[in-house]
Coordinates of C-alpha atoms and ligand atoms in Angstrom, one line a residue:
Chain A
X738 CA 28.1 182.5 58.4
X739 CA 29.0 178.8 59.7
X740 CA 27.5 177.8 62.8
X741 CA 29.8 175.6 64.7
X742 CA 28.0 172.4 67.1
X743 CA 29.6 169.4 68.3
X744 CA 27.4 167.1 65.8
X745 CA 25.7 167.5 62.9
X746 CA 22.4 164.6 62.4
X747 CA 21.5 164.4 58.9
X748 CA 17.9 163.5 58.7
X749 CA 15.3 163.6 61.7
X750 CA 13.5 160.5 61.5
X751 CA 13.0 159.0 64.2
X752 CA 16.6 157.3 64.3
X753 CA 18.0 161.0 64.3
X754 CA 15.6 162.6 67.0
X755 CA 16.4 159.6 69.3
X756 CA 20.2 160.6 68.7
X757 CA 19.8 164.2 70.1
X758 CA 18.5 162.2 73.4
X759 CA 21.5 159.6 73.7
X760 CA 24.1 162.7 72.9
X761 CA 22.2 164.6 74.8
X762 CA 23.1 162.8 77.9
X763 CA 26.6 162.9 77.4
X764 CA 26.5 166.7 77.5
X765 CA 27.0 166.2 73.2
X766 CA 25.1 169.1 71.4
X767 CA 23.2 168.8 68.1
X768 CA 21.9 170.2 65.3
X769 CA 19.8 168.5 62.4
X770 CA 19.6 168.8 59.1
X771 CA 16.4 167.4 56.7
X772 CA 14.8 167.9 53.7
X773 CA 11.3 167.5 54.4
X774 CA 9.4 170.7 55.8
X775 CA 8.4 168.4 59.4
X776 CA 10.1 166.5 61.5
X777 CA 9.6 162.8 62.1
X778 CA 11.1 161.3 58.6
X779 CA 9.0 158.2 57.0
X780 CA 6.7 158.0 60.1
X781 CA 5.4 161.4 59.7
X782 CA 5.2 161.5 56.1
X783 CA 4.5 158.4 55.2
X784 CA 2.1 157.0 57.6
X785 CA 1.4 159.9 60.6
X786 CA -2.2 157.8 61.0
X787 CA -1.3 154.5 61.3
X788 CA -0.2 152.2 63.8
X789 CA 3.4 150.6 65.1
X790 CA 2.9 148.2 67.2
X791 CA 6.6 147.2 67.9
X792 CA 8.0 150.2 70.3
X793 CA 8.8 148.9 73.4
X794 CA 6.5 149.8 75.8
X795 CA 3.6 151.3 73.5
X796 CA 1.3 148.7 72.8
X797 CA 0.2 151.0 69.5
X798 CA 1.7 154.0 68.9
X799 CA 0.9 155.6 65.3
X800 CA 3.6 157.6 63.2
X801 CA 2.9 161.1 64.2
X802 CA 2.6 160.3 67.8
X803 CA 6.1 158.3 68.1
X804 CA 7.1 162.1 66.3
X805 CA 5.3 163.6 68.7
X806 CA 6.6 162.5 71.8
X807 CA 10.4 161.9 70.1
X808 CA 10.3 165.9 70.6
X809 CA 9.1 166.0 73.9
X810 CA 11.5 164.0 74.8
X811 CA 14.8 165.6 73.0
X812 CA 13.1 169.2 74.3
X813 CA 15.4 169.3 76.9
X814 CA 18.6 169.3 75.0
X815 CA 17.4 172.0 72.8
X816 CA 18.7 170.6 69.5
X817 CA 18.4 173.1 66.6
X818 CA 16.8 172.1 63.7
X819 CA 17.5 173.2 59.5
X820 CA 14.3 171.8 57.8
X821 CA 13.2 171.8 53.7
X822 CA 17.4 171.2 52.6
X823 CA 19.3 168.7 51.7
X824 CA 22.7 167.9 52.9
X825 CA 24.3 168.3 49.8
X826 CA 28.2 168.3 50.4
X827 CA 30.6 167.2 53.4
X828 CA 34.0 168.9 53.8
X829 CA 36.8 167.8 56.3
X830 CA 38.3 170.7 58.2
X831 CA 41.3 170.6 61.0
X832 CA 37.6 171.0 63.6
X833 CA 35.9 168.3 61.8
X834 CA 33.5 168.7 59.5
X835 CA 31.6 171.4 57.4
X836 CA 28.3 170.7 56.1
X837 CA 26.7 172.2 53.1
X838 CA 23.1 172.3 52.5
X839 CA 21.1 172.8 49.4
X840 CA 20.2 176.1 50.3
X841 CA 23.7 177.3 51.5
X842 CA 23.6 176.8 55.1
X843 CA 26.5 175.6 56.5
X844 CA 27.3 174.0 59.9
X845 CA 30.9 173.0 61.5
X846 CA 30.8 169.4 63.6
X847 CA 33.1 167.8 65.4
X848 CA 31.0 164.8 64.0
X849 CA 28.8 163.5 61.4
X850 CA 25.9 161.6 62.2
X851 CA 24.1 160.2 59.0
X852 CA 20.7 158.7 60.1
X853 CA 19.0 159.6 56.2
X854 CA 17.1 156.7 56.4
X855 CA 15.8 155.3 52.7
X856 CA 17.3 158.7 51.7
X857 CA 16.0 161.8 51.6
X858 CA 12.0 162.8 50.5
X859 CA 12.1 164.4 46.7
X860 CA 9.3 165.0 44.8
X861 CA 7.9 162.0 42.5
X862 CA 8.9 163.3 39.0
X863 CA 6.4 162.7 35.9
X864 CA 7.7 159.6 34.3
X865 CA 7.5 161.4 30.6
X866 CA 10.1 162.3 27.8
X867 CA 11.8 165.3 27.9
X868 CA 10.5 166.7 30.7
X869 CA 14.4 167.3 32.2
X870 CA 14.4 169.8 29.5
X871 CA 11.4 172.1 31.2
X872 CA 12.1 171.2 35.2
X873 CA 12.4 174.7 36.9
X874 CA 12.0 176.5 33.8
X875 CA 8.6 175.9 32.9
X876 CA 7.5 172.6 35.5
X877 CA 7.5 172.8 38.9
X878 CA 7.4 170.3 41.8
X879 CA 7.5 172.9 44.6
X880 CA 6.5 176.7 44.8
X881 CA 9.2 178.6 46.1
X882 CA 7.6 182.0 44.9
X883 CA 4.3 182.1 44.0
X884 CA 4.6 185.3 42.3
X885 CA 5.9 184.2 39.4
X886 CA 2.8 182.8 38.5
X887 CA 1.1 185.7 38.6
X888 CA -1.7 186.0 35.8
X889 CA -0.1 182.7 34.0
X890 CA -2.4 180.1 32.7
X891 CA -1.4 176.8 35.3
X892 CA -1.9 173.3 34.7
X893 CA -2.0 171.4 38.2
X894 CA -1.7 167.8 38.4
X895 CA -2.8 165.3 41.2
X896 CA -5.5 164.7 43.4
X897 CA -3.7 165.2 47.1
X898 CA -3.6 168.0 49.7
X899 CA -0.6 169.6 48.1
X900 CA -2.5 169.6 44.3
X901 CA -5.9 171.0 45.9
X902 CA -4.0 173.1 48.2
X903 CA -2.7 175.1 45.5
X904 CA -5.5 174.9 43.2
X905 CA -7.5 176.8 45.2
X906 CA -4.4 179.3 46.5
X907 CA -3.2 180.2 42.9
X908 CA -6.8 180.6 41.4
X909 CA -6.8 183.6 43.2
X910 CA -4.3 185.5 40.7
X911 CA -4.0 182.9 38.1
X912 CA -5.8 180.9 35.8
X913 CA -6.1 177.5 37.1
X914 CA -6.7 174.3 35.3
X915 CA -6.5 171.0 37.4
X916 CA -6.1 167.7 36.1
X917 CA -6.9 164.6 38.5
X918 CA -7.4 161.1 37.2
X919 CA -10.7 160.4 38.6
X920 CA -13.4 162.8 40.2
X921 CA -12.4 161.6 43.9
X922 CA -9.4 163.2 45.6
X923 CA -7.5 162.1 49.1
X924 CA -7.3 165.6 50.1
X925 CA -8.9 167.3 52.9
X926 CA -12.7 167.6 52.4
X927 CA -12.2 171.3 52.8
X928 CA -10.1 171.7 50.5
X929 CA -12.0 169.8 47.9
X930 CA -15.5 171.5 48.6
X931 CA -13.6 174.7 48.6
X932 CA -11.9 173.7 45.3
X933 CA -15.5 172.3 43.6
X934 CA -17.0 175.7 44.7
X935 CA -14.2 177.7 42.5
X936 CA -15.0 175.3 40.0
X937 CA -18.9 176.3 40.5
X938 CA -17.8 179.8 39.8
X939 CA -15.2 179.7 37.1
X940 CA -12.2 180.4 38.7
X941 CA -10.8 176.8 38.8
X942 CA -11.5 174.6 35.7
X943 CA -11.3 170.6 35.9
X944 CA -10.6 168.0 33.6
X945 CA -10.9 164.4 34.8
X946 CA -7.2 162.5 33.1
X947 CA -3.5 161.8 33.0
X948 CA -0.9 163.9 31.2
X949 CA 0.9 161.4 28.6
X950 CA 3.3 163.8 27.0
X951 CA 5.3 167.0 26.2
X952 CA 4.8 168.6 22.8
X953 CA 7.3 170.5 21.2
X954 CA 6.0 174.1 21.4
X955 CA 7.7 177.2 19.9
X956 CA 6.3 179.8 22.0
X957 CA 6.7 180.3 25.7
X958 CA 4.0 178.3 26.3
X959 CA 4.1 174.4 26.8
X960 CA 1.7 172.2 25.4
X961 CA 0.8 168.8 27.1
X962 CA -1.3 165.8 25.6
X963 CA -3.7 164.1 27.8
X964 CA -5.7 161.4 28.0
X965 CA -8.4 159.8 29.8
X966 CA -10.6 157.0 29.6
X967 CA -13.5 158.3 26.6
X968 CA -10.7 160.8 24.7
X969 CA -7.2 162.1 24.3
X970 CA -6.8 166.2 24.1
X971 CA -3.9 168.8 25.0
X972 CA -3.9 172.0 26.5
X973 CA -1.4 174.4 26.6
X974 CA -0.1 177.0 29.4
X975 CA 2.5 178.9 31.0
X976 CA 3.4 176.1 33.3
X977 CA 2.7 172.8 34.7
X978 CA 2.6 172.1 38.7
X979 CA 2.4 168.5 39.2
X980 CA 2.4 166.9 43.0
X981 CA 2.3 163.7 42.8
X982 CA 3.7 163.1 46.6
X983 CA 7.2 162.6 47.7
X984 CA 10.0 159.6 47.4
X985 CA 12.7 158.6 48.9
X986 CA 16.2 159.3 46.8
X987 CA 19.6 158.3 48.2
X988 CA 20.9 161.6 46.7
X989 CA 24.3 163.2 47.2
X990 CA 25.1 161.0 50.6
X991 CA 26.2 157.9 47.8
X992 CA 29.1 160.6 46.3
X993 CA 30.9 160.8 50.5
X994 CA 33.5 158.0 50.0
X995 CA 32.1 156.0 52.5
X996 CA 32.0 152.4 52.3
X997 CA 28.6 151.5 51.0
X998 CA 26.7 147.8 50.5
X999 CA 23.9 148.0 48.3
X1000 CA 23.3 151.4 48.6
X1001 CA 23.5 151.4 52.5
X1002 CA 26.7 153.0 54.7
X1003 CA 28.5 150.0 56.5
X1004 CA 29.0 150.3 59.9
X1005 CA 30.8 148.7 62.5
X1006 CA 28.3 147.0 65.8
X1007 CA 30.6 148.6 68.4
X1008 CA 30.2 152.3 67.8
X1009 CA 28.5 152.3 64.7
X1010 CA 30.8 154.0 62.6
X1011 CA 31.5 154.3 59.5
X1012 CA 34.5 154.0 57.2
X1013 CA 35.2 157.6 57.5
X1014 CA 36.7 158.0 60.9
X1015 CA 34.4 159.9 62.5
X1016 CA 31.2 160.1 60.5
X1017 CA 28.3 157.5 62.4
X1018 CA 25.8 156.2 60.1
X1019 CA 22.2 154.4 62.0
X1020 CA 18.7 153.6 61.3
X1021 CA 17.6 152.8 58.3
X1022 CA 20.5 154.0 56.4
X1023 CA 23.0 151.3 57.8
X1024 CA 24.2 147.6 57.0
X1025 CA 25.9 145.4 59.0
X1026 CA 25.1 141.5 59.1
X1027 CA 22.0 140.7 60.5
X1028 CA 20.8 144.3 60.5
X1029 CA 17.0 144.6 60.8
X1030 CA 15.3 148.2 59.2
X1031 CA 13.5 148.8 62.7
X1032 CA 13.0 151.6 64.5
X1033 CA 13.7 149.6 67.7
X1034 CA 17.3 148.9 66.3
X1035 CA 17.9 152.6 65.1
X1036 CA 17.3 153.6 69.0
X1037 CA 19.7 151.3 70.3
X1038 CA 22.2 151.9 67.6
X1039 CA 21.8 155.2 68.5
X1040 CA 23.2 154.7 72.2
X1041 CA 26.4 153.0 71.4
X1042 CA 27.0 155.3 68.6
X1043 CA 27.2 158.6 71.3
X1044 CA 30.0 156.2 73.0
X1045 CA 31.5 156.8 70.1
X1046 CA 31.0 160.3 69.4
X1047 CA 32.3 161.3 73.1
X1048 CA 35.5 160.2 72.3
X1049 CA 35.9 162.7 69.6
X1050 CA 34.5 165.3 71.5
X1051 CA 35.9 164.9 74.7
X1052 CA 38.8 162.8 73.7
X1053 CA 41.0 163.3 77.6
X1054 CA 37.4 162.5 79.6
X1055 CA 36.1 159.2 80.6
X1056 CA 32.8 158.7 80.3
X1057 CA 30.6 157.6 83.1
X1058 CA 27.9 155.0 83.0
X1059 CA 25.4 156.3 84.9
X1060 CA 21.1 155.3 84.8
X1061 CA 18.8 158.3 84.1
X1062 CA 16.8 157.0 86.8
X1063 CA 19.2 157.6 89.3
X1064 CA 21.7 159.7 88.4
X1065 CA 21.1 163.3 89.9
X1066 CA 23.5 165.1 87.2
X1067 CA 21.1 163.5 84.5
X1068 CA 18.3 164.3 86.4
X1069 CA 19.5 167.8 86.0
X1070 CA 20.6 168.0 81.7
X1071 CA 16.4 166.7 81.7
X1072 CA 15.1 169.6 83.9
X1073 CA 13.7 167.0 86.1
Chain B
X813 CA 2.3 124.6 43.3
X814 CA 0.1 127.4 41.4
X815 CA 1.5 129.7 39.0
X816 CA 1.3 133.2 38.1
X817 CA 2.3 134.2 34.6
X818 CA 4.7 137.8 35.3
X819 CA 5.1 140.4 32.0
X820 CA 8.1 142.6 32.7
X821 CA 8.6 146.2 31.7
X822 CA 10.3 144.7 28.7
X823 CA 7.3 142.7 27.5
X824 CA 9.2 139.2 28.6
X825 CA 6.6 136.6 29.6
X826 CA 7.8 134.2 32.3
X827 CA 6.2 131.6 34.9
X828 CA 6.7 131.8 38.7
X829 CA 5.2 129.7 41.1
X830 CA 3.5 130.8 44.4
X831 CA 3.1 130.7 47.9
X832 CA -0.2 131.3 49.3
X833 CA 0.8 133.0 52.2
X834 CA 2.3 135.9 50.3
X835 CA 1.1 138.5 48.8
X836 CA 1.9 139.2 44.8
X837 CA 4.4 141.9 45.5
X838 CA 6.5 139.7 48.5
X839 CA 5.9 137.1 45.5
X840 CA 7.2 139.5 42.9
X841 CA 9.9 140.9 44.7
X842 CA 11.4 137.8 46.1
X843 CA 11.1 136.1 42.5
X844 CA 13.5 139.4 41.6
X845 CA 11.8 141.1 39.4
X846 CA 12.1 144.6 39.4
X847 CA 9.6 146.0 42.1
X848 CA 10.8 148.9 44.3
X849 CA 8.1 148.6 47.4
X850 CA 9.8 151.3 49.0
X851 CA 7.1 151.1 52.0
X852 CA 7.2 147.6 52.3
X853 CA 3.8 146.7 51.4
X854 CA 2.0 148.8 53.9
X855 CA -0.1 151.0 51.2
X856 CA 2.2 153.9 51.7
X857 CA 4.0 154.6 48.4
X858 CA 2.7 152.8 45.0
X859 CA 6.0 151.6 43.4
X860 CA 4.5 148.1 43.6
X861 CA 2.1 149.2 40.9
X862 CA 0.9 146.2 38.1
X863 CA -2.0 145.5 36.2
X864 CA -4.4 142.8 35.8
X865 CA -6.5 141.4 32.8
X866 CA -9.9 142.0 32.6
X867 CA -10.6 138.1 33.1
X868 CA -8.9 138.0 36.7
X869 CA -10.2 141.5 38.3
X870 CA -13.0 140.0 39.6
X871 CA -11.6 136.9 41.1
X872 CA -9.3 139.2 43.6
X873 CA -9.9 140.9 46.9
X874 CA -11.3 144.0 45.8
X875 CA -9.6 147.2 45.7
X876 CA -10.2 149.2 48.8
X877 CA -10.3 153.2 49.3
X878 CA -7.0 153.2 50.9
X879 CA -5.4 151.7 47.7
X880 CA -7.7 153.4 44.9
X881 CA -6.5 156.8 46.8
X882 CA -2.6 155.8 46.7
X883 CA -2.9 154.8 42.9
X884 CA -3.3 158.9 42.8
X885 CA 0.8 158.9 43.3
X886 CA 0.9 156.4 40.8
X887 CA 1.4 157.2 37.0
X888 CA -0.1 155.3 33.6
X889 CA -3.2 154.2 36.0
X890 CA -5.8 152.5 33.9
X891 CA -9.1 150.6 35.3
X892 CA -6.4 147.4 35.2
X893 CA -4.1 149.0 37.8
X894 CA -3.9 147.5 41.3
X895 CA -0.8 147.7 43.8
X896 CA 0.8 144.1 44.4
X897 CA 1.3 144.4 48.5
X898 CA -2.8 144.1 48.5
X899 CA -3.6 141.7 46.4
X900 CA -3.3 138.2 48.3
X901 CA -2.7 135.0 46.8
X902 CA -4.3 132.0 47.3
X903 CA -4.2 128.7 45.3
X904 CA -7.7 129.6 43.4
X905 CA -5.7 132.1 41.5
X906 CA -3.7 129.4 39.5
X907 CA -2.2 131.3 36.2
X908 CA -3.1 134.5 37.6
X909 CA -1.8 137.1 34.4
X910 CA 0.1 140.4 35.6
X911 CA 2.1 142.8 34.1
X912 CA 4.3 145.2 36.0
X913 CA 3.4 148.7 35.6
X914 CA 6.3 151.0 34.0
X915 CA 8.0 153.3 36.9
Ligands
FAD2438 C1 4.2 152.4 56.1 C2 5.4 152.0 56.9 C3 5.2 151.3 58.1 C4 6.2 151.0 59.0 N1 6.0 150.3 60.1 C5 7.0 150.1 61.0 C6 6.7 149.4 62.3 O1 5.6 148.9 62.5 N2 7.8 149.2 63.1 C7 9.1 149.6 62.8 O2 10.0 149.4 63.6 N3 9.3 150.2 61.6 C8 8.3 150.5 60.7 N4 8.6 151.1 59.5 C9 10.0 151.5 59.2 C10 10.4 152.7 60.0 O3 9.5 153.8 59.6 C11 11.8 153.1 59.7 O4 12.6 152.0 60.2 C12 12.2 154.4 60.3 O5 11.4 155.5 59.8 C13 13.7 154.6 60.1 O6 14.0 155.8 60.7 P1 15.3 156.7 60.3 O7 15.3 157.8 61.2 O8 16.4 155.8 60.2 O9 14.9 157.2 58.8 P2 13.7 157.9 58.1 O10 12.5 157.8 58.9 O11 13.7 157.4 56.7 O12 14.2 159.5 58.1 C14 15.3 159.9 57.4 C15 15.2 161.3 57.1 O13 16.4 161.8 56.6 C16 16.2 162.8 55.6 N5 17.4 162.8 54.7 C17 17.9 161.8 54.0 N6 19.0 162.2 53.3 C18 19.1 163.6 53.5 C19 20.0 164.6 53.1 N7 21.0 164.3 52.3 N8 19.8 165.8 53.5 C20 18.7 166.1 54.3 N9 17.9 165.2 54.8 C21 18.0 163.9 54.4 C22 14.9 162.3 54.9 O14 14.2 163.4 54.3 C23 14.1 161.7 56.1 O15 13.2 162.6 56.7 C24 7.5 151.4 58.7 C25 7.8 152.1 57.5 C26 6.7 152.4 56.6 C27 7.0 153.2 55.4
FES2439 S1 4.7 148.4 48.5 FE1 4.2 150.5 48.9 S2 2.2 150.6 48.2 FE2 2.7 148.6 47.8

């Protein structure tokens, strides 16, 4: 099935949220596409605790609050929202545009909105040989079906919430081995006193070090030299887990034909456009001279970019300036 | 002006000079080596990883909980790993020795 909308935001960062708000006004529906499982892009994975100081208005604000109140805010407009894919393809159609996620779902725009940001989240891959060889066959980054594990000897790597997390979910039906490189972990105390009580029993086993290398193995199993300060070992297991947190990754977006400049989508400063007629690129993901990676100047890019987009979706209407403050036809797209 | 003596990944020695005011990865970065900071300095994603002899660990702002705990995202951590955003400079560290962590 395609689902059809009048614009398709790829990535809800703040930048892309903000959009819904500005479109929103000019009676401009949306739906967003992202590859992290929350919305609220680097602020609410990278730093949902700490503090912005630069938002108009809000002396401090932290990550996860600006999120936060970005949603109340777009509420209104009900903006519909496909989380944990990428955008992985773009195809023009006589409408506009199709776009095709990672996971096959596909929605029909009259527009393109690309506010991706530093690109989209991936997981950090282990920096060791070979390892391409063995992704999704016998390593995994993320756990799409736990099942499969089912019984299997694991080896876990890292020390945050998602290692600990499914340390002490998988020691349920599998035998769990984590390795950390020091005794300490940033996760949630629960988790870790829940994880050291497994360990107290036997059902999770612990070794304190930093996985070095794949070794050629001819069974099914894989077996994996580590090291730590004192000595160097290996152990060998069904698979290996590692979470070593998320990066940002341009991805597919650099394969679009649009006119890039270092890695970033040009735009123009009137509608913020991109080469591709009718594709809008803001926030982080932009350039143009003097550009400044600011939230503050994804929210007003934002604005003059739904001038833009009205004339493709209303292309015989004129558009209105009106204040929301005022304006009793605005007053009613808010619900206030 | 001070100097800091920068390894690459390759194993290249060079000499940079420094600004106080900076920190050693604005100092790296602007110097263009190959750094990727993708947070910007702000303790949120340890590409700005490096290490530090022995000799000069002790003469730096020490490491704090919020960086030890981000060196967990880090790969090849030893007990000479620090990230550059939180490390400042000042004109005591004269000949500072660093060598950038591999990504
Ligand atoms: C630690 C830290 C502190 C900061 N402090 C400040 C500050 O004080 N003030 C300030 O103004 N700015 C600050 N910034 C910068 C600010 O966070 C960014 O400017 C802002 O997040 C950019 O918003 P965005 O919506 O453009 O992109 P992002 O927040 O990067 O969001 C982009 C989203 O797009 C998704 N995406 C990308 N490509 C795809 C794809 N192909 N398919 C699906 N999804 C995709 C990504 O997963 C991501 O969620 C800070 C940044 C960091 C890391
Ligand atoms: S620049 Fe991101 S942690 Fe140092």
């Amino acid at each position: 099935m395609i689902e059809k909308t009048d614009v398709v935001i790829i990535g809800a960062g703040p930048v892309g949220l903000f959009a819904v708000f500005e479109l929103g006004l000019l009676n401009i529906h949306c739906q967003l596409i992202d590859n992290l499982d929350k919305v609220g892009g680097q602020c609410a994975e990278l730093y949902p605790e700490k503090p912005i100081y630069d938002i108009p208005s809000r002396p401090l604000v932290t990550g996860q609050e600006l999120t936060d109140e970005l949603i109340k805010q777009i509420n209104p407009f009900k903006p519909k929202f496909h989380l944990n894919q990428q955008v992985d393809k773009i195809i023009k159609t006589e409408f506009g545009w199709i776009v095709e996620t990672s996971i096959g779902t596909k929605v029909e725009a009259k527009c393109i909105v690309v506010a991706a940001g530093a690109g989209s989240f991936v997981p950090r891959k282990l920096p060791i040989e070979n390892i391409e060889k063995y992704e999704n066959k016998k390593v995994f980054y993320a756990i799409r079906n736990k099942s499969q594990f089912t019984g299997k000897d694991l080896l876990i790597a890292g020390g945050g919430d998602s290692a600990l997390d499914w340390t002490n979910e998988l020691s349920k039906d599998c035998n769990v081995t984590l390795i950390h490189r020091r005794k300490e972990f940033r996760a949630a105390p629960d988790s870790v006193s829940k994880m050291h009580e497994l360990e107290k029993i036997g059902k999770v086993k612990f070794i304190k070090g930093q996985i070095k290398e794949i070794l050629e193995t001819k069974g099914k199993k894989i077996k994996l030299k580590y090291e730590n300060e004192e000595n160097k070992s290996q152990i060998e297991v069904d698979y290996l887990l590692p979470f070593f947190g998320l990066k940002m990754e341009l991805g597919p977006i650099a394969d679009w034909g649009l006119n890039l400049h270092e890695n970033l989508i040009k735009v123009d400063t009137e509608k913020f456009e991109t080469s591709t007629p009718s594709i809008f690129a803001i926030g982080d993901i932009n350039w143009y001279p003097g550009k400044l990676k600011l939230i503050l100047s994804g929210f007003h890019e934002s604005a003059l970019m739904a001038q833009g987009v009205f004339k493709y979706c209303f292309p015989d209407k004129k558009n209105i300036f009106r204040y929301t403050t005022s304006s009793k036809d605005l007053h009613k797209k808010l619900g206030v | 002006m001070p100097k800091l003596i920068i390894t690459n990944r390759s194993g290249e020695k060079s000499e940079i000079e420094f600004d106080s005011n900076l920190t050693l990865m604005e100092t790296l970065r602007d110097n263009g080596f190959d750094i990727e900071a993708s947070c910007g300095g702000c303790c949120a994603c340890a590409t700005c990883h490096v290490y530090i002899d022995d000799k000069w660990r002790n003469n730096l702002n020490k490491m704090d909980e919020d960086e030890e705990a981000m060196l967990d995202q880090a790969f090849d951590v030893t007990e000479k790993s620090r990230l550059s955003c939180q490390i400042s400079l000042s004109d005591d560290l004269d000949g500072l020795e660093v060598e950038i962590a591999p990504e």
